[in-house]
Amino acid sequence: MKGFSEDIEEAQSHDSERFENPFSEYNAKRMSIGQIIDYWCSPFSILKPKIGDEKRIFKEKQPMLFMGGRGSGKTMFLRYFSYEVQRDMMLRKMTNNPSEKSIIDQFKENGGLGLYLTMDSPSLETYKGCDIPDAQWNHIFIHDFELHVCKLYLDMISDLFSRGQLNKKFELKFIPRFSRMLGMKKEASTLEEIKAHIDEELDSVSNYRGRAPFSNEKFNRDRIFEAQYLTYGIPELIKSTIDEFRSDDFNFVLLIDEYENYSEEKQKYINTLIKFHRQGISFRVGMRLEGLHTRATINSSEFLKENRDYTSYVFDDIIDNQREYQRLLSKIARNRLRSVPLFKNHSDIVDILGKEENLEEEALELTKNGKETRHFSLLKVVPNIDVKGTQKVIENSKNPLLEMMNILWIIRGRNKEIVKKAMNDYLTKRKNDLSNKYKSDFINKYKLSLMFLLASQYRKRKRYYSFNTFSYLSSGIIGHFIELCRRSFEIAYYESREHLIIDGKINSSLQDRAAREMARTEIDMIIPIKDYGDRLNNFTKNLGHLFRLYHEDYLLSYPETNQFSIESIPPASSSKNIIEKAIEWSIIQKKSRLQQSSIGGKRDEVYTLSRIYSPNFDITYRTRGGIIERLTAADIEGMCKPTWKPETRLKKSREKSMRKHPESTRRGKHYDYVKDTVNLDHFF
Amino acid sequence: MFEGTQSEIPTLDQLMDLIELKNRTVWDRYFERRHVESWLDNFKGDICERDYERRLALWLLLNFVYYNYEEVRHLCLILFKKYIHKRLIESNGGGSTMNERIASVLRKVQFAQLGFPSESSGCLLYYFRQENDLSIGNFHKYFKPEKDKSKEQETEEIAFIDDNTLSGRQADSYIGIQGKNDELANKKISLLTFIASYEAIERLEKKNIEVFSCIKLGERDKCFSTDSIVFRDFPSCRNEAKKISEHYGSKICPDIPLGYSDGQCLFGFFYNTPDNTLPIFWGEKEGWQPILIRHDKKYSKGYDTDERFF
Amino acid sequence: MIQQQIFHMTEINKTQFCEEREFDFLMIAAGSDRRAYEILRKCKQHEISIKKLIVFDFNERRKGLEKKAIKEYKEFESFGYDFSLIDCSIMDPASCLRSQEISALGISSTNTVALDISCFTKPYFFSILKYLKEKAEIGKMNIFYTEPISYVFSKGIYTHYHSTKGFLHYMEIPGYPGLSRGGTRKKILLILLGFDGELSAGLDEDISPNETIAINGFPAYSPIFKDISLMNNEQLLLNIPRHQNLKYVPANNPFEMFNFLEAFKNNYPESFLNIAPLGPKPMALGACLYALSDASTRILYPFPQKYENKISDRCANSWSYSIPLK
């Protein structure tokens, strides 16, 4: 077939246009300065009530701790405020407006300047072992840390100097004082000489780390820097020599990323810097949730105290306005789509994915346009029921979800004629108590659950698709949303290329595939977690399966259950460690507000399983109020094993419920305990 | 035979997923699903149950090795380095620095295309020259200005370049034809080829043609041999896969149902698929939908066009 | 500084072995894999004299042996060489090399030393080479390697390859910390691709470099291997601009790997190079040689909770590399 051959030939020609996925490369560490600026979407419209505006990041004297899961945007956030990125933004402004202020004046106006510091876990791990005492390693680490901070300041000063932002007067004052501070044998006359000296000192630490495994030598230098000496000394020196930075209100901000990589001992040292920070110097620290391993400082009686010594912001938690969050996601997606020529005419992700699911359409597809009626077999649980007769009364082949609603009401004891009336009143928009109740149950409480249940009746899976669903699945982590889009585009390019490129659409089945593959990948990434991988893996799967059982419950006793609370567990116990690790790795997320774990129950800390895993377990992608599982330490320990059975747990919950409400439980009337007044659609 | 485990060949869905993965990661998204499905439609269940035939076909496709543009250029680099390395070891003098020694080797050799102008070898010379930053003077010219003829006396070796030699017959034949040319008389002859089989190497070395190659293929690289690495984990499927390939291959290319000289190969290059490769991938006759393109050589001098305006 | 030179790499077969006919020390790793003693078999065939065979006996491997594998594991005893057994942990090469047993061997610059890397883990032979260069001051040695015919893929599916079990701990290989120098210096990670994509993706995420370069072994031992490594490293490859940052080096040639790294460094003189040798051992050997000659290079590796027992199938070609350490 000539046409097909030509098609293949064109595809295989190495000249053919290579597909560029607009959602690839979203690791902020890897982004160039230009990409950070181009892809930056200010989150302050969402963050404002808590953090304030951009300038506050520089001006605020109190240290700030930013916590969030992998992909939540911490690195992007911190890098944005770094000297290099701010400088390039200023340069762009100056290019567009030649009368714009100089770089140094713009920094002065900002009220601060950020220096981005990150140390990866492999290097931090080496300050131990080799038969060298821990105390000695701590000294070496502190010395090394001080040198790293020094290097950041030096790079910044050198850059300002090379751009003509600093005059000769500065050079004459700063360099000699700096070289005296560093204890250089021969006083430097240029910044280059100082740089060479610092590099030599840094190399000496690295070389020692390289030799330590094979020899017993001691670390020996002319000058070993103590804690705070350079971290505070250098900014004070800069302030005294650069007029633009002299003001007390001008802040040098150390942007420390990946704080979770620092061991407890190392964090003590940096906590000390944070606690006892000086005028004109502050800290913005990014870390995973539960990445703060200790609040202790090097002074055994002093500890970091939240709100007094620092303020913390949880990225996943700050975004509590779903609409604003979606707006942000849409903006981020638009920037990315516009940057790829192939998609510049299709830059609205909402349009590409579809705004929301169409559950009615999905239900019709499942039942082959109403021709299949397998789901009516659920009625068999009602004793002595005429299934066919009842079906005739309550059916609605144009809307299988309404049929499911009706089935649920019948199972719960309502008369079939009343059910039919309620449905008809709802459809004809007749207002009365019955139709209001019907509408409330259907729209607010059960619609999505009914869809899951319907799918399970046909041994099919509910699909995960649409912008709305993806925004929920991402669980407040922007990186997850981007990855969901990336996968969807990749699959669509293979399966349905024309529909993607020409029509600018991705159909729901392909999006569903992307969501499921991502859920699987995320689950697979749990096992390699150091020390806890296996247990966390079992815990996650058991939790997911437990929630799945709730979704399969034909009584829908606890619709869309995906939350749990924890009875107090001893600190430093293994179950406590599991929970902390699960939070650190964003496997579970803690809700910001205490909540009743059940109606009339006491207020506990409530956790949800990250919704990115939902497609793996075929459970809801949202989080609602309602009955929550309450886990003890023993439960958690049990769930860390592959042998744990979620069915046993569910049976216990039902038995407990039945003991409490024997009458209504018989037909599932305990649904009444899911009150309509509970806020059902908040983000978490 | 291998000690490999005897497993069931993956399911159709698993194989389609693997093909999609390979398409994304190796084949640079060249294919769409519809291309693969159209190709699979060729397998109608003539030999085995239809789905099983398609699984085996997909398994073969999964094992197909495609050398893209970057990889071909890399092979040009490696091939040259292999050649130079050997010659440097053999030569004892030639200069005090490495560059001088290499220059000394290059002065004695001329690279040439194997076969006739417009064959694939000619295209490869271009990449070979560029990738190795060689001078045009290092390449054999069929039509030379007078001034270049004196340089020929320095030339002690002609090194032919090609992409693959599996039986050795074609190389043998071309070199034989070109050998009748005075220019090759008394010169050492080498063949630099990306891919060579041990069989071809042995054949050519008996004729004093030294062979350099980046990739050597043996019995285990022949798709349906008893040592085939393709069926290491599924030895029981090998014979059926062969029957299927032979059956459909004989409809598409009756003379070479398993590829030229019973090649049973599973590789191709971005510029063409060699006819040693199974015809089920590239054949177009009898309504067969190929998944890869092969441009056959024409030997007749005729021309055929449907265009109205010319 | 290693001088510019012609490298020597010999395929060991019936007619050729290597130039040396005798060794003072040959170091091997004990194992039940057929490749563990293939070099010893070939030494016997070629009547190579070995004064002392040093067998690294990893207690994790020994304890994890099935009964039927014990005989294969102890095969080194049957060759008739005078051997020393070094009891050590596969997870801690540095402790082993600091031990009395190693220093008691008295390896020095006057000895002819050889090392068969076929069954050593990469961190181990990296540490051994560091020790031999800096402590024992060996200037030149022979390194042997036997390729497998293939690798073990669960159910024959290429994407089901695992060399490790349990969690992973990404660390610097002892002795190769590099010179990071901090500041705004660009951190580049070069990953030599293996078949285990979990290792590369996890390492890349943990290190979070400014740029990642993937190096695929090509030509590979078998043509299909270059594709399998790309398929299995999809997660990593998604994060890099593939057409610029995917490079190729022959899988069985450490010298080409060295050349590549040296040329790369010359193009990025101010960057901090990090190398993760996850791919074929000859490539890893090239990376090791480079890091030994350029101490500013850091070598990273994912240390697993446990290594899988059987990951490869039988023996293919064996190679001898004449390695200059100075």
Tab-separated table of N, CA and C in Angstrom, chain C residues 90-151:
chain	number	residue	atom	x	y	z
C	90	ILE	N	30.017	-7.674	51.468
C	90	ILE	CA	29.839	-7.089	50.133
C	90	ILE	C	29.409	-5.626	50.214
C	91	MET	N	28.885	-5.232	51.375
C	91	MET	CA	28.376	-3.863	51.523
C	91	MET	C	29.435	-2.885	52.007
C	92	ASP	N	30.595	-3.381	52.419
C	92	ASP	CA	31.572	-2.477	53.020
C	92	ASP	C	32.980	-2.744	52.499
C	93	PRO	N	33.273	-2.293	51.288
C	93	PRO	CA	34.604	-2.554	50.724
C	93	PRO	C	35.715	-1.876	51.509
C	94	ALA	N	35.432	-0.690	52.038
C	94	ALA	CA	36.508	0.065	52.688
C	94	ALA	C	37.050	-0.690	53.908
C	95	SER	N	36.142	-1.235	54.717
C	95	SER	CA	36.601	-1.977	55.912
C	95	SER	C	37.479	-3.136	55.524
C	96	CYS	N	37.076	-3.827	54.486
C	96	CYS	CA	37.842	-4.993	54.034
C	96	CYS	C	39.261	-4.582	53.668
C	97	LEU	N	39.362	-3.474	52.940
C	97	LEU	CA	40.678	-3.085	52.445
C	97	LEU	C	41.554	-2.477	53.547
C	98	ARG	N	40.904	-2.062	54.626
C	98	ARG	CA	41.696	-1.529	55.751
C	98	ARG	C	42.186	-2.663	56.647
C	99	SER	N	41.687	-3.861	56.385
C	99	SER	CA	41.897	-4.966	57.332
C	99	SER	C	43.336	-5.480	57.314
C	100	GLN	N	43.657	-6.223	58.376
C	100	GLN	CA	44.988	-6.828	58.527
C	100	GLN	C	45.267	-7.826	57.422
C	101	GLU	N	44.224	-8.548	57.055
C	101	GLU	CA	44.412	-9.610	56.045
C	101	GLU	C	44.970	-9.058	54.748
C	102	ILE	N	44.476	-7.912	54.347
C	102	ILE	CA	44.907	-7.321	53.076
C	102	ILE	C	46.335	-6.789	53.226
C	103	SER	N	46.589	-6.078	54.318
C	103	SER	CA	47.941	-5.501	54.452
C	103	SER	C	48.964	-6.618	54.627
C	104	ALA	N	48.535	-7.736	55.209
C	104	ALA	CA	49.463	-8.857	55.398
C	104	ALA	C	49.912	-9.468	54.073
C	105	LEU	N	49.138	-9.260	53.014
C	105	LEU	CA	49.514	-9.811	51.710
C	105	LEU	C	50.768	-9.146	51.164
C	106	GLY	N	50.978	-7.902	51.587
C	106	GLY	CA	52.199	-7.204	51.176
C	106	GLY	C	52.262	-6.865	49.702
C	107	ILE	N	51.132	-6.489	49.116
C	107	ILE	CA	51.137	-6.122	47.680
C	107	ILE	C	51.876	-4.796	47.538
C	108	SER	N	52.790	-4.751	46.596
C	108	SER	CA	53.554	-3.503	46.414
C	108	SER	C	53.796	-3.233	44.939
C	109	SER	N	54.465	-2.157	44.688
C	109	SER	CA	54.637	-1.706	43.304
C	109	SER	C	55.522	-2.641	42.481
C	110	THR	N	56.236	-3.519	43.136
C	110	THR	CA	57.104	-4.431	42.378
C	110	THR	C	56.368	-5.681	41.907
C	111	ASN	N	55.148	-5.846	42.351
C	111	ASN	CA	54.401	-7.063	42.000
C	111	ASN	C	53.637	-6.913	40.695
C	112	THR	N	53.426	-8.076	40.009
C	112	THR	CA	52.491	-8.077	38.870
C	112	THR	C	51.139	-8.530	39.419
C	113	VAL	N	50.213	-7.680	39.248
C	113	VAL	CA	48.902	-7.901	39.857
C	113	VAL	C	47.832	-7.967	38.779
C	114	ALA	N	46.847	-8.837	38.993
C	114	ALA	CA	45.701	-8.905	38.085
C	114	ALA	C	44.429	-8.979	38.909
C	115	LEU	N	43.362	-8.555	38.310
C	115	LEU	CA	42.070	-8.520	38.988
C	115	LEU	C	41.006	-8.966	37.991
C	116	ASP	N	40.187	-9.928	38.398
C	116	ASP	CA	39.063	-10.348	37.551
C	116	ASP	C	37.811	-9.686	38.110
C	117	ILE	N	37.268	-8.736	37.370
C	117	ILE	CA	36.128	-7.955	37.894
C	117	ILE	C	34.776	-8.610	37.627
C	118	SER	N	34.778	-9.758	36.966
C	118	SER	CA	33.499	-10.349	36.511
C	118	SER	C	32.460	-10.465	37.606
C	119	CYS	N	32.870	-10.899	38.790
C	119	CYS	CA	31.873	-11.122	39.845
C	119	CYS	C	32.026	-10.202	41.049
C	120	PHE	N	32.819	-9.178	40.930
C	120	PHE	CA	32.851	-8.150	41.979
C	120	PHE	C	31.707	-7.184	41.732
C	121	THR	N	31.182	-6.616	42.811
C	121	THR	CA	30.265	-5.491	42.605
C	121	THR	C	31.140	-4.298	42.231
C	122	LYS	N	30.529	-3.318	41.609
C	122	LYS	CA	31.319	-2.170	41.159
C	122	LYS	C	31.954	-1.396	42.316
C	123	PRO	N	31.212	-1.138	43.399
C	123	PRO	CA	31.876	-0.430	44.500
C	123	PRO	C	33.122	-1.173	44.974
C	124	TYR	N	33.053	-2.482	44.926
C	124	TYR	CA	34.192	-3.251	45.425
C	124	TYR	C	35.411	-3.089	44.540
C	125	PHE	N	35.257	-3.283	43.256
C	125	PHE	CA	36.482	-3.201	42.465
C	125	PHE	C	36.967	-1.764	42.323
C	126	PHE	N	36.051	-0.803	42.442
C	126	PHE	CA	36.491	0.593	42.479
C	126	PHE	C	37.397	0.813	43.696
C	127	SER	N	36.969	0.290	44.822
C	127	SER	CA	37.752	0.480	46.056
C	127	SER	C	39.071	-0.270	45.961
C	128	ILE	N	39.037	-1.459	45.383
C	128	ILE	CA	40.275	-2.239	45.244
C	128	ILE	C	41.276	-1.480	44.380
C	129	LEU	N	40.805	-0.934	43.277
C	129	LEU	CA	41.718	-0.212	42.381
C	129	LEU	C	42.268	1.047	43.056
C	130	LYS	N	41.442	1.695	43.843
C	130	LYS	CA	41.915	2.876	44.589
C	130	LYS	C	43.019	2.452	45.546
C	131	TYR	N	42.775	1.364	46.220
C	131	TYR	CA	43.757	0.848	47.165
C	131	TYR	C	45.050	0.484	46.438
C	132	LEU	N	44.917	-0.233	45.327
C	132	LEU	CA	46.112	-0.681	44.605
C	132	LEU	C	46.920	0.512	44.088
C	133	LYS	N	46.219	1.532	43.661
C	133	LYS	CA	46.939	2.687	43.122
C	133	LYS	C	47.599	3.491	44.226
C	134	GLU	N	46.830	3.767	45.291
C	134	GLU	CA	47.335	4.748	46.259
C	134	GLU	C	48.069	4.131	47.427
C	135	LYS	N	47.631	2.959	47.834
C	135	LYS	CA	48.315	2.327	48.970
C	135	LYS	C	49.448	1.421	48.495
C	136	ALA	N	49.112	0.553	47.554
C	136	ALA	CA	50.115	-0.403	47.077
C	136	ALA	C	51.000	0.197	45.983
C	137	GLU	N	50.571	1.358	45.456
C	137	GLU	CA	51.348	2.094	44.445
C	137	GLU	C	51.632	1.257	43.198
C	138	ILE	N	50.663	0.469	42.798
C	138	ILE	CA	50.774	-0.317	41.568
C	138	ILE	C	50.687	0.639	40.379
C	139	GLY	N	51.579	0.490	39.426
C	139	GLY	CA	51.599	1.393	38.278
C	139	GLY	C	50.821	0.861	37.091
C	140	LYS	N	50.800	-0.472	36.981
C	140	LYS	CA	50.176	-1.090	35.811
C	140	LYS	C	49.656	-2.460	36.224
C	141	MET	N	48.570	-2.877	35.655
C	141	MET	CA	48.063	-4.210	35.998
C	141	MET	C	47.171	-4.731	34.886
C	142	ASN	N	46.801	-6.000	35.023
C	142	ASN	CA	45.856	-6.594	34.076
C	142	ASN	C	44.502	-6.750	34.724
C	143	ILE	N	43.500	-6.422	33.972
C	143	ILE	CA	42.140	-6.644	34.472
C	143	ILE	C	41.424	-7.545	33.494
C	144	PHE	N	40.765	-8.551	34.058
C	144	PHE	CA	40.036	-9.506	33.229
C	144	PHE	C	38.544	-9.326	33.417
C	145	TYR	N	37.834	-9.669	32.370
C	145	TYR	CA	36.373	-9.617	32.464
C	145	TYR	C	35.764	-10.619	31.509
C	146	THR	N	34.752	-11.343	31.987
C	146	THR	CA	34.012	-12.285	31.141
C	146	THR	C	32.586	-11.790	30.968
C	147	GLU	N	32.176	-11.622	29.728
C	147	GLU	CA	30.810	-11.191	29.425
C	147	GLU	C	29.848	-12.357	29.660
C	148	PRO	N	28.615	-12.060	30.035
C	148	PRO	CA	27.618	-13.122	30.046
C	148	PRO	C	27.024	-13.269	28.639
C	149	ILE	N	26.451	-14.427	28.375
C	149	ILE	CA	25.763	-14.589	27.091
C	149	ILE	C	24.502	-13.735	27.095
C	150	SER	N	23.827	-13.745	28.217
C	150	SER	CA	22.641	-12.907	28.334
C	150	SER	C	22.387	-12.646	29.808
C	151	TYR	N	21.289	-11.989	30.071
C	151	TYR	CA	20.920	-11.675	31.444
C	151	TYR	C	19.594	-12.344	31.767
